[in-house]
Structures are given as C-alpha cells and as structure tokens.
C-alpha cells in the first residue's frame, strides 16, 4: 500500500502514546474513556472537570456535560509530520467555525495541550467536539431498521450539500465519519483532510481511505501543494456509503480487501467491468448510487450533492416526524459477537492468528495484508468475505453477511477444485475453495472460503456440485 492510501484504517504512527486513564484532566475536561483511535489521533469521551468554573460561549454553552476530545500528538515527529498534524487541526477549526450546520459535528473549542508530566502528549493539538452516540459503521454492523435508512441517507446528503455549498471538500467521507446522535441526528465529522476550494478544485495531502477514493484520484499526480481533489470525489464516496447503508454493509465493488476492491473499481472505470449494485438497494436509491458512481469526474460532475438532495426532497415521504432511532454504545461489539460467534458457529473458536496450523477439519484464515495481520481489533476494513457459491463471480451479491478476519479458525468439510479463480495481493492464484459450515440463523448453513485465504491444506473430500450449477 502506498502512502496515498494511509488513513485511519492503517496506523500512521507506531508511537502513539498509551491511552489516557479515566479521570485524567485535559484542559477544562476530565477523560471518561477512550472511544476511538486512528492513524494520527485518539478520541476520548470527556465531561467537565470537577471544580472548574467554565464560561459559556456561542459554540460552547456552560451546560455542556458530555464532549469528545480529539487529541493529536506532535511530540517526537519530524518537522514536516508535525506541521501536517497542526495543519489538519487548523482545517478542522476553520471549517468548524466557518461552515457550521446541524449536519456537521460541532466544534466547541481547540487548544494546544500543556502536559510536562506526559512528554508524548505535551504540545498535542486538542479539539473539543460534540459527543455522538455512535457512527454509521456501528449502525451498519448492528443492522438498521428500514425506517431509518432514508432518513440517515438524506442527512448525509444534507451535510455534504452544505459542505460543498460553503466551499469545502470533505475528502474522507466514509461510515466511520458519519456520526449519529441519541436523538437520531446525522452529522458529518472528521475534517482532518477537508480542504477549501480554490475555484473548482482544492489540494489535499497524499492520504485517504482506499475504499472511498474515486478512480481518478488513484492516478492523480502529487504536486507541490498535494493531490488535486474536487467535490465529485465526495460524491463518489457518497455512492459507496449509500450502497453500504442500503445493502447491509456490502460494498459495490467485489473483493475481499480494500486493494482488491480498488482494483475492481479501476476495472469498472476503465470500461472493462460493469457496475453491479446489490439487489437490496431500493430502485430510487439505486439510481442515486449509480449516478454517484459515474466512472469519471466529467460524468459525475453533473450529479452534485445539491442536485442529489433536490431529487431526494422531491420524493421524500417523511417529514419532521419521521421515526428516529436511538443508538447505544457497545452495540457494535455485541452484534459482531452474535453474528460471528453464534451458537454452533465455527467462527471465533480461536482468533489468535498465531498458531502454526489448524486442527483436522479446520482452516485458519490468512489475510495477505500485513497491517491486517498485526491488528488486534476486528476492524471491518480488514475483514474478508465468504462466498455463497464458489462457481459464481466473487462479487458483493455472492457474499454472505458473516465476515471473517485473519486468524479465525473455520470448520470445513469438503472442497471444490474448479471454482472461480481468485488472485490475492501476493499474486497467489487458485481455483480451489473450501466449504465452511455455519449455523447462524441469519446466514446460509454454509459458505465458501477461497484457498488463497488460508495457508492450510486439509485433506478433504470433493464436494458435490452446488445445486445452482
């Protein structure tokens, strides 16, 4: 993976300081718990520090009781790296003060942290922001009620239309950066890569999240000011996000990893592959997604966030009284555990990923991306898909909703040797697939793992041909 694609889903620093303990004071605030971490920052839930008399302001009323602290350390960085952190923080501050809107997360305060007793944090940039209950990624993992989908999608479009109208490009729109309030509100967040337009385009650092980058950005030259970006890049990302929202988290381009899915998007943009959208996407939103995913900037440019929002407003059946969903912390972990570790399921029997081999009748999942091998958490961007039918193309509509990660131990009972050929990131090619036995009620009783996704070679009998052949 090149530096162009390093963002929150691949750590940008190996020396980020250990998490701050609950009760640690940061300016006017007291840390409650760590709620997220990315490549260059850590986010904490916080509350007003005891005994501190705070004065309110238009952005930060004195009754504020819960906030999120985004801490961006600069200690130990090379001058260029530290400057990028500071510039990122300044962009978020400038946007928060100049483009405020109900669909953008509110910036309440910002300051440089003085922490002489904690050298790794001394001088860190701190952004004090509105606290949300969860993210769109949490909602996707938990399963959204159908009544929520239109409202959430509309809220995302409203935020993006306002952002573009104010002269900004988000440049890193993805489900993790769409936050959801306890009252069901929808707000765009994380403006570390957001940049102000100069005419029709702007420039951003060579960073981003691979799954949400438009095809043309992969080929964009890196100049003195960075990489050129336009609002149509956000529209492409919007198409991916909306597809995930209506298709239960499935992405529109096939592949078990971000690199593979990006390659599939490049094939589509070059005219060598069709756009296949998940059948679960409703017809109206299918049209919106297809326009967002027009293959080039020129073909996508007419479909602005404002024009898309106008189309949505013209057919919205709901009004201000539309049902709202409350989100609870911890839902994501609970649902993932239920899906992946349901009664009788083969998954989660052993997730260390460091064993020398798998016992008889099992295989251990292997992800060729080193960053995913080293992650201790089950980040969705490192998850791999299991196919419904090994003889059909390995696309989104042919993948069960249960995901697996590097090191998972799966129960297998037979193999096919003439399935769809699969090539992984190390150019390993194979037509062999192993049948995985599942037992969760929400997925088929079995699924298929391509042999390139394991380093085990169990002695298994040949499977009977699937009924669909």
Coordinates of C-alpha atoms in Angstrom, one line a residue:
X1 CA 0.0 0.0 0.0
X2 CA 1.4 3.4 -1.0
X3 CA 1.4 6.5 1.2
X4 CA -1.5 7.8 -0.8
X5 CA -3.8 5.3 0.9
X6 CA -2.7 5.6 4.5
X7 CA -5.5 6.9 6.7
X8 CA -7.4 5.9 9.8
X9 CA -7.8 2.2 8.8
X10 CA -4.0 1.8 8.7
X11 CA -2.0 3.2 11.5
X12 CA 0.0 6.3 10.6
X13 CA 2.2 6.2 13.8
X14 CA 3.6 3.3 15.7
X15 CA 4.5 5.5 18.7
X16 CA 1.1 7.0 19.6
X17 CA 1.1 7.4 23.4
X18 CA -0.8 5.0 25.6
X19 CA -4.4 5.8 26.2
X20 CA -5.2 8.4 28.9
X21 CA -6.7 6.9 32.0
X22 CA -10.2 7.8 33.2
X23 CA -10.1 10.9 35.4
X24 CA -7.1 12.5 33.6
X25 CA -7.7 16.2 33.2
X26 CA -7.3 17.8 29.8
X27 CA -7.8 21.5 29.9
X28 CA -11.3 22.1 31.3
X29 CA -12.3 18.4 30.8
X30 CA -11.9 15.1 32.5
X31 CA -11.4 11.9 30.5
X32 CA -14.2 9.3 30.9
X33 CA -12.9 6.7 28.4
X34 CA -11.3 6.1 25.1
X35 CA -13.8 5.8 22.3
X36 CA -11.7 5.6 19.2
X37 CA -8.3 5.8 17.6
X38 CA -6.9 6.5 14.2
X39 CA -3.6 6.8 12.4
X40 CA -2.8 10.2 13.9
X41 CA -5.2 10.9 16.7
X42 CA -7.2 9.4 19.6
X43 CA -10.7 10.3 20.7
X44 CA -11.9 10.3 24.3
X45 CA -15.3 10.8 25.9
X46 CA -15.0 13.6 28.5
X47 CA -17.0 15.6 30.9
X48 CA -16.4 19.0 32.7
X49 CA -13.6 18.7 35.2
X50 CA -14.8 19.0 38.8
X51 CA -14.5 22.4 40.4
X52 CA -13.7 24.2 37.1
X53 CA -15.8 27.3 36.6
X54 CA -16.3 27.4 32.9
X55 CA -17.8 30.3 31.0
X56 CA -20.1 29.7 28.1
X57 CA -19.9 30.9 24.5
X58 CA -22.0 30.7 21.4
X59 CA -20.2 27.5 20.4
X60 CA -19.7 26.1 24.0
X61 CA -22.6 26.7 26.3
X62 CA -21.8 26.3 30.0
X63 CA -24.3 23.5 30.4
X64 CA -22.3 21.2 28.1
X65 CA -21.9 17.9 30.0
X66 CA -20.5 15.5 27.5
X67 CA -18.0 16.0 24.8
X68 CA -15.5 14.2 22.6
X69 CA -11.8 15.2 22.8
X70 CA -9.8 14.5 19.7
X71 CA -6.1 14.5 20.7
X72 CA -3.5 14.8 18.0
X73 CA 0.1 14.4 19.4
X74 CA 3.0 16.1 17.7
X75 CA 5.8 15.1 20.1
X76 CA 8.6 13.1 18.5
X77 CA 7.5 13.8 15.0
X78 CA 9.7 15.1 12.2
X79 CA 9.0 18.8 11.5
X80 CA 7.1 18.0 8.3
X81 CA 4.9 15.5 10.1
X82 CA 4.2 17.8 13.0
X83 CA 3.3 20.6 10.5
X84 CA 0.8 18.3 8.8
X85 CA -0.8 17.5 12.2
X86 CA -1.1 21.2 13.0
X87 CA -2.5 22.0 9.5
X88 CA -5.0 19.2 9.9
X89 CA -6.2 20.6 13.2
X90 CA -6.3 24.1 11.7
X91 CA -8.5 22.9 8.9
X92 CA -11.0 21.3 11.3
X93 CA -11.1 24.5 13.3
X94 CA -11.5 26.7 10.2
X95 CA -14.3 24.5 8.9
X96 CA -16.0 24.2 12.3
X97 CA -16.1 28.0 12.8
X98 CA -16.9 28.9 9.2
X99 CA -19.3 26.3 7.9
X100 CA -21.4 25.3 11.0
X101 CA -24.6 23.4 10.2
X102 CA -26.8 20.9 12.0
X103 CA -25.5 18.2 9.8
X104 CA -21.8 18.9 10.7
X105 CA -20.4 17.8 14.0
X106 CA -20.0 20.9 16.2
X107 CA -16.5 22.2 17.2
X108 CA -16.7 23.6 20.7
X109 CA -13.1 24.6 21.4
X110 CA -9.5 23.9 20.5
X111 CA -6.2 24.3 22.2
X112 CA -2.6 23.1 22.5
X113 CA -2.2 20.7 25.5
X114 CA 0.4 21.5 28.1
X115 CA 1.4 18.2 29.7
X116 CA 5.0 18.4 31.0
X117 CA 4.4 15.2 33.1
X118 CA 3.4 13.3 29.9
X119 CA 6.1 14.2 27.3
X120 CA 4.4 12.2 24.5
X121 CA 1.3 14.4 24.8
X122 CA 3.0 17.8 25.6
X123 CA 2.1 20.2 22.8
X124 CA -0.7 17.9 21.4
X125 CA -3.5 19.6 19.5
X126 CA -6.9 19.1 21.2
X127 CA -10.2 19.5 19.5
X128 CA -13.3 19.6 21.8
X129 CA -16.3 18.4 19.8
X130 CA -19.9 17.4 20.2
X131 CA -20.4 13.9 21.6
X132 CA -22.2 11.4 19.4
X133 CA -23.8 8.1 20.4
X134 CA -22.2 6.1 17.6
X135 CA -21.3 6.1 13.9
X136 CA -22.9 4.9 10.7
X137 CA -20.4 2.0 10.9
X138 CA -21.9 1.0 14.2
X139 CA -25.4 1.1 12.6
X140 CA -24.3 -1.0 9.7
X141 CA -22.8 -3.6 12.0
X142 CA -25.9 -3.6 14.2
X143 CA -28.4 -3.7 11.4
X144 CA -30.6 -0.7 10.7
X145 CA -34.3 -0.6 10.8
X146 CA -35.7 0.1 7.4
X147 CA -37.5 3.2 8.7
X148 CA -34.1 4.7 9.5
X149 CA -32.4 4.2 6.1
X150 CA -34.0 7.1 4.1
X151 CA -33.6 9.5 7.0
X152 CA -29.9 8.7 7.5
X153 CA -29.2 8.8 3.8
X154 CA -30.9 12.2 3.5
X155 CA -29.0 13.5 6.5
X156 CA -25.7 12.6 4.9
X157 CA -26.7 14.3 1.6
X158 CA -27.8 17.4 3.5
X159 CA -24.4 17.6 5.3
X160 CA -22.4 17.1 2.1
X161 CA -24.5 19.7 0.2
X162 CA -23.9 22.3 2.9
X163 CA -20.2 21.5 3.0
X164 CA -19.9 21.9 -0.8
X165 CA -22.0 25.0 -0.8
X166 CA -19.7 26.5 1.8
X167 CA -16.7 25.9 -0.5
X168 CA -15.2 22.8 1.2
X169 CA -14.4 19.2 0.1
X170 CA -14.5 16.6 2.8
X171 CA -12.0 14.3 1.1
X172 CA -12.6 11.4 3.5
X173 CA -16.3 10.6 3.6
X174 CA -17.0 7.1 5.0
X175 CA -19.3 5.4 7.5
X176 CA -16.9 6.0 10.4
X177 CA -17.1 9.7 9.7
X178 CA -20.9 9.9 9.8
X179 CA -21.9 10.3 13.4
X180 CA -25.4 9.6 14.9
X181 CA -26.9 11.2 18.0
X182 CA -29.1 9.6 20.7
X183 CA -31.9 11.6 19.1
X184 CA -31.2 10.1 15.7
X185 CA -29.5 13.1 14.3
X186 CA -26.9 12.6 11.5
X187 CA -23.7 14.6 11.4
X188 CA -20.6 14.5 9.2
X189 CA -17.3 14.5 11.1
X190 CA -13.5 14.2 10.9
X191 CA -12.5 17.1 8.8
X192 CA -8.7 16.5 9.1
X193 CA -8.5 16.2 5.3
X194 CA -11.2 18.7 4.5
X195 CA -9.9 21.5 2.3
X196 CA -11.3 24.7 1.0
X197 CA -11.9 25.1 -2.7
X198 CA -10.0 27.5 -4.8
X199 CA -12.2 27.9 -7.9
X200 CA -13.2 24.4 -9.0
X201 CA -10.7 22.3 -7.0
X202 CA -8.5 22.1 -4.0
X203 CA -5.4 20.2 -2.8
X204 CA -5.1 17.6 -0.1
X205 CA -2.2 15.7 1.4
X206 CA -1.4 12.2 -0.1
X207 CA -3.7 10.5 2.4
X208 CA -7.2 8.9 2.2
X209 CA -9.2 5.7 2.7
X210 CA -8.8 3.4 -0.2
X211 CA -12.4 2.0 -0.4
X212 CA -13.9 5.5 -0.8
X213 CA -11.4 7.1 -3.3
X214 CA -12.7 7.8 -6.8
X215 CA -10.8 6.0 -9.6
X216 CA -9.2 9.3 -10.9
X217 CA -7.6 10.0 -7.6
X218 CA -5.5 6.9 -7.8
X219 CA -3.9 8.3 -10.9
X220 CA -3.7 11.9 -9.8
X221 CA -0.1 13.3 -9.7
X222 CA 1.3 14.5 -6.4
X223 CA 2.4 18.2 -6.8
X224 CA 3.9 20.7 -4.5
X225 CA 0.5 21.5 -3.0
X226 CA -0.6 17.9 -2.7
X227 CA -3.2 16.0 -4.8
X228 CA -5.9 17.8 -6.7
X229 CA -9.4 17.0 -5.4
X230 CA -12.9 18.2 -6.4
X231 CA -16.3 17.9 -4.9
X232 CA -17.0 15.0 -7.3
X233 CA -14.6 12.9 -5.2
X234 CA -17.0 13.3 -2.2
X235 CA -19.9 12.3 -4.5
X236 CA -18.1 9.1 -5.4
X237 CA -17.6 8.3 -1.7
X238 CA -21.3 9.2 -1.1
X239 CA -22.2 6.5 -3.6
X240 CA -20.2 3.9 -1.7
X241 CA -21.6 4.9 1.6
X242 CA -25.2 4.9 0.4
X243 CA -24.7 1.5 -1.2
X244 CA -23.4 0.1 2.2
X245 CA -26.3 1.7 4.0
X246 CA -29.0 0.1 1.9
X247 CA -27.1 -3.2 1.2
X248 CA -26.4 -4.1 4.8
X249 CA -22.8 -3.0 4.7
X250 CA -21.9 -4.6 1.3
X251 CA -19.8 -2.5 -1.0
X252 CA -20.5 -2.2 -4.7
X253 CA -17.1 -3.5 -5.9
X254 CA -16.1 -7.1 -5.4
X255 CA -13.0 -8.1 -3.4
X256 CA -12.0 -9.4 0.0
X257 CA -9.7 -6.5 0.7
X258 CA -9.5 -2.7 0.0
X259 CA -6.8 -3.3 -2.5
X260 CA -8.8 -5.8 -4.4
X261 CA -12.0 -3.7 -4.3
X262 CA -10.0 -0.7 -5.5
X263 CA -8.7 -2.7 -8.4
X264 CA -12.2 -3.7 -9.3
X265 CA -13.3 -0.1 -9.2
X266 CA -10.4 0.7 -11.6
X267 CA -11.6 -2.0 -14.0
X268 CA -15.1 -0.5 -13.9
X269 CA -13.8 3.0 -14.5
X270 CA -11.8 1.7 -17.5
X271 CA -14.9 0.2 -19.0
X272 CA -13.7 -3.4 -18.6
X273 CA -16.3 -4.3 -16.0
X274 CA -20.0 -3.4 -15.4
X275 CA -21.3 -1.7 -12.3
X276 CA -23.2 -4.3 -10.3
X277 CA -25.2 -2.9 -7.4
X278 CA -26.7 -5.1 -4.7
X279 CA -30.3 -6.0 -5.3
X280 CA -31.2 -4.9 -1.8
X281 CA -30.7 -1.2 -2.8
X282 CA -34.2 0.2 -3.5
X283 CA -34.8 1.4 -7.0
X284 CA -34.8 5.1 -6.2
X285 CA -31.6 4.9 -4.2
X286 CA -30.1 2.6 -6.8
X287 CA -30.4 5.5 -9.3
X288 CA -28.8 7.9 -6.9
X289 CA -25.9 5.4 -6.2
X290 CA -25.4 4.8 -9.9
X291 CA -25.1 8.5 -10.6
X292 CA -22.7 9.0 -7.7
X293 CA -20.5 6.2 -9.1
X294 CA -20.3 7.5 -12.6
X295 CA -16.8 6.3 -13.6
X296 CA -15.1 9.7 -14.4
X297 CA -15.1 13.1 -12.9
X298 CA -16.7 14.5 -16.1
X299 CA -19.6 12.0 -16.0
X300 CA -20.0 12.5 -12.2
X301 CA -19.8 16.3 -12.2
X302 CA -23.5 17.0 -13.1
X303 CA -24.6 15.0 -10.1
X304 CA -23.7 17.5 -7.4
X305 CA -24.6 16.9 -3.7
X306 CA -27.1 19.8 -4.1
X307 CA -28.8 18.2 -7.1
X308 CA -28.9 14.8 -5.4
X309 CA -30.5 16.4 -2.4
X310 CA -33.2 18.1 -4.6
X311 CA -34.0 14.7 -6.1
X312 CA -34.4 13.2 -2.6
X313 CA -36.5 16.1 -1.4
X314 CA -38.8 15.8 -4.4
X315 CA -39.8 12.2 -3.4
X316 CA -39.4 12.1 0.4
X317 CA -42.5 10.6 2.0
X318 CA -41.5 11.5 5.5
X319 CA -41.4 14.8 7.3
X320 CA -40.1 16.2 10.6
X321 CA -42.0 13.5 12.4
X322 CA -40.1 10.6 10.8
X323 CA -39.2 7.8 13.2
X324 CA -35.8 8.2 14.9
X325 CA -33.6 5.5 16.2
X326 CA -31.6 5.7 19.4
X327 CA -28.1 4.3 19.4
X328 CA -26.3 2.7 22.4
X329 CA -22.6 2.3 22.9
X330 CA -21.4 -1.3 22.8
X331 CA -24.0 -2.4 20.2
X332 CA -21.4 -3.0 17.6
X333 CA -19.3 -5.4 19.6
X334 CA -22.4 -7.2 20.8
X335 CA -23.8 -7.7 17.3
X336 CA -20.5 -8.8 15.9
X337 CA -20.2 -11.3 18.6
X338 CA -23.7 -12.6 17.9
X339 CA -23.1 -12.9 14.2
X340 CA -19.6 -14.3 14.3
X341 CA -19.9 -16.5 17.4
X342 CA -23.5 -17.7 17.4
X343 CA -24.4 -21.0 18.9
X344 CA -22.8 -23.8 16.9
X345 CA -20.9 -21.5 14.6
X346 CA -17.4 -22.4 13.6
X347 CA -16.1 -18.8 14.0
X348 CA -14.3 -17.5 17.0
X349 CA -13.1 -20.8 18.1
X350 CA -9.6 -19.4 18.0
X351 CA -8.8 -15.9 16.9
X352 CA -5.1 -15.6 17.9
X353 CA -3.9 -15.9 14.4
X354 CA -0.5 -17.1 15.6
X355 CA -0.9 -20.8 15.6
X356 CA 1.4 -23.0 13.4
X357 CA -1.5 -24.7 11.7
X358 CA -5.2 -25.7 12.0
X359 CA -6.5 -28.9 13.5
X360 CA -8.0 -31.5 11.2
X361 CA -11.2 -30.4 9.6
X362 CA -10.5 -26.7 10.0
X363 CA -8.6 -24.0 8.3
X364 CA -7.2 -20.7 9.7
X365 CA -8.0 -17.6 7.7
X366 CA -5.0 -15.8 6.2
X367 CA -5.0 -12.1 5.1
X368 CA -2.0 -11.2 3.0
X369 CA -2.2 -7.5 4.1
X370 CA 0.5 -7.2 6.8
X371 CA -1.3 -4.3 8.5
X372 CA -4.4 -6.5 8.9
X373 CA -2.3 -9.4 10.3
X374 CA -1.0 -7.1 13.0
X375 CA -4.3 -5.6 14.1
X376 CA -5.6 -6.9 17.5
X377 CA -9.1 -5.5 16.8
X378 CA -11.6 -6.8 14.3
X379 CA -11.6 -3.7 12.1
X380 CA -14.2 -4.1 9.3
X381 CA -11.7 -2.9 6.6
X382 CA -9.6 -6.0 7.4
X383 CA -12.5 -8.4 7.2
X384 CA -12.8 -11.0 4.4
X385 CA -15.9 -12.3 2.7
X386 CA -17.2 -15.8 2.4
X387 CA -18.9 -16.7 -0.9
X388 CA -22.4 -18.2 -1.3
X389 CA -21.4 -20.1 -4.4
X390 CA -17.7 -20.8 -5.4
X391 CA -18.7 -21.1 -9.1
X392 CA -20.2 -17.6 -9.4
X393 CA -18.2 -14.4 -9.6
X394 CA -16.8 -13.3 -6.2
X395 CA -18.9 -10.1 -6.0
X396 CA -20.9 -8.4 -3.4
X397 CA -24.1 -10.2 -4.2
X398 CA -22.3 -13.5 -3.9
X399 CA -21.0 -12.9 -0.3
X400 CA -22.7 -13.9 2.9
X401 CA -23.1 -11.2 5.6
X402 CA -20.9 -13.0 8.1
X403 CA -17.3 -11.7 7.9
X404 CA -14.1 -13.3 8.9
X405 CA -10.7 -12.0 10.0
X406 CA -7.0 -13.0 9.9
X407 CA -6.5 -15.9 12.3
X408 CA -10.1 -17.0 12.6
X409 CA -10.5 -20.8 12.8
X410 CA -13.2 -22.2 10.5
X411 CA -14.7 -25.6 10.3
X412 CA -14.6 -27.0 6.7
X413 CA -15.9 -30.3 5.4
X414 CA -15.1 -30.5 1.7
X415 CA -13.6 -28.7 -1.3
X416 CA -14.1 -27.9 -4.9
X417 CA -11.1 -27.6 -7.3
X418 CA -12.8 -25.9 -10.2
X419 CA -14.3 -22.8 -8.6
X420 CA -13.8 -19.1 -9.7
X421 CA -10.1 -18.3 -9.9
X422 CA -9.0 -15.9 -7.2
X423 CA -5.8 -14.0 -7.0
X424 CA -4.7 -12.4 -3.8
X425 CA -2.4 -9.4 -3.0
X426 CA 0.7 -11.7 -3.3
X427 CA -0.4 -12.8 -6.8
X428 CA -1.2 -16.3 -5.5
X429 CA -3.8 -17.8 -7.8
X430 CA -6.1 -20.7 -7.1
X431 CA -9.4 -22.2 -8.2
X432 CA -9.8 -24.3 -5.0
X433 CA -12.5 -23.4 -2.4
X434 CA -13.3 -24.9 1.0
X435 CA -16.8 -25.3 2.2
X436 CA -17.3 -23.6 5.6
X437 CA -20.0 -24.8 7.9
X438 CA -22.1 -22.1 9.5
X439 CA -25.2 -22.3 11.8
X440 CA -26.3 -18.8 12.4
X441 CA -29.9 -18.2 11.5
X442 CA -29.2 -15.0 9.5
X443 CA -26.8 -16.7 7.1
X444 CA -26.9 -19.7 4.8
X445 CA -25.9 -23.0 6.6
X446 CA -22.6 -23.0 4.7
X447 CA -20.3 -20.6 2.8
X448 CA -17.1 -20.9 0.8
X449 CA -13.6 -19.7 1.6
X450 CA -11.1 -19.3 -1.4
X451 CA -8.0 -21.4 -0.8
X452 CA -5.8 -18.3 -1.2
X453 CA -7.3 -17.0 2.1
X454 CA -5.6 -19.7 4.1
X455 CA -2.2 -21.3 4.3
X456 CA -3.7 -24.7 5.5
X457 CA -4.2 -27.6 3.1
X458 CA -6.6 -30.0 4.9
X459 CA -7.2 -33.4 3.4
X460 CA -10.9 -33.0 2.4
X461 CA -13.2 -35.0 0.1
X462 CA -14.5 -33.3 -3.0
X463 CA -17.9 -31.6 -2.5
X464 CA -21.0 -32.4 -4.6
X465 CA -21.6 -29.7 -7.2
X466 CA -23.8 -26.9 -5.7
X467 CA -27.5 -27.1 -6.8
X468 CA -27.1 -23.8 -8.7
X469 CA -24.7 -25.3 -11.2

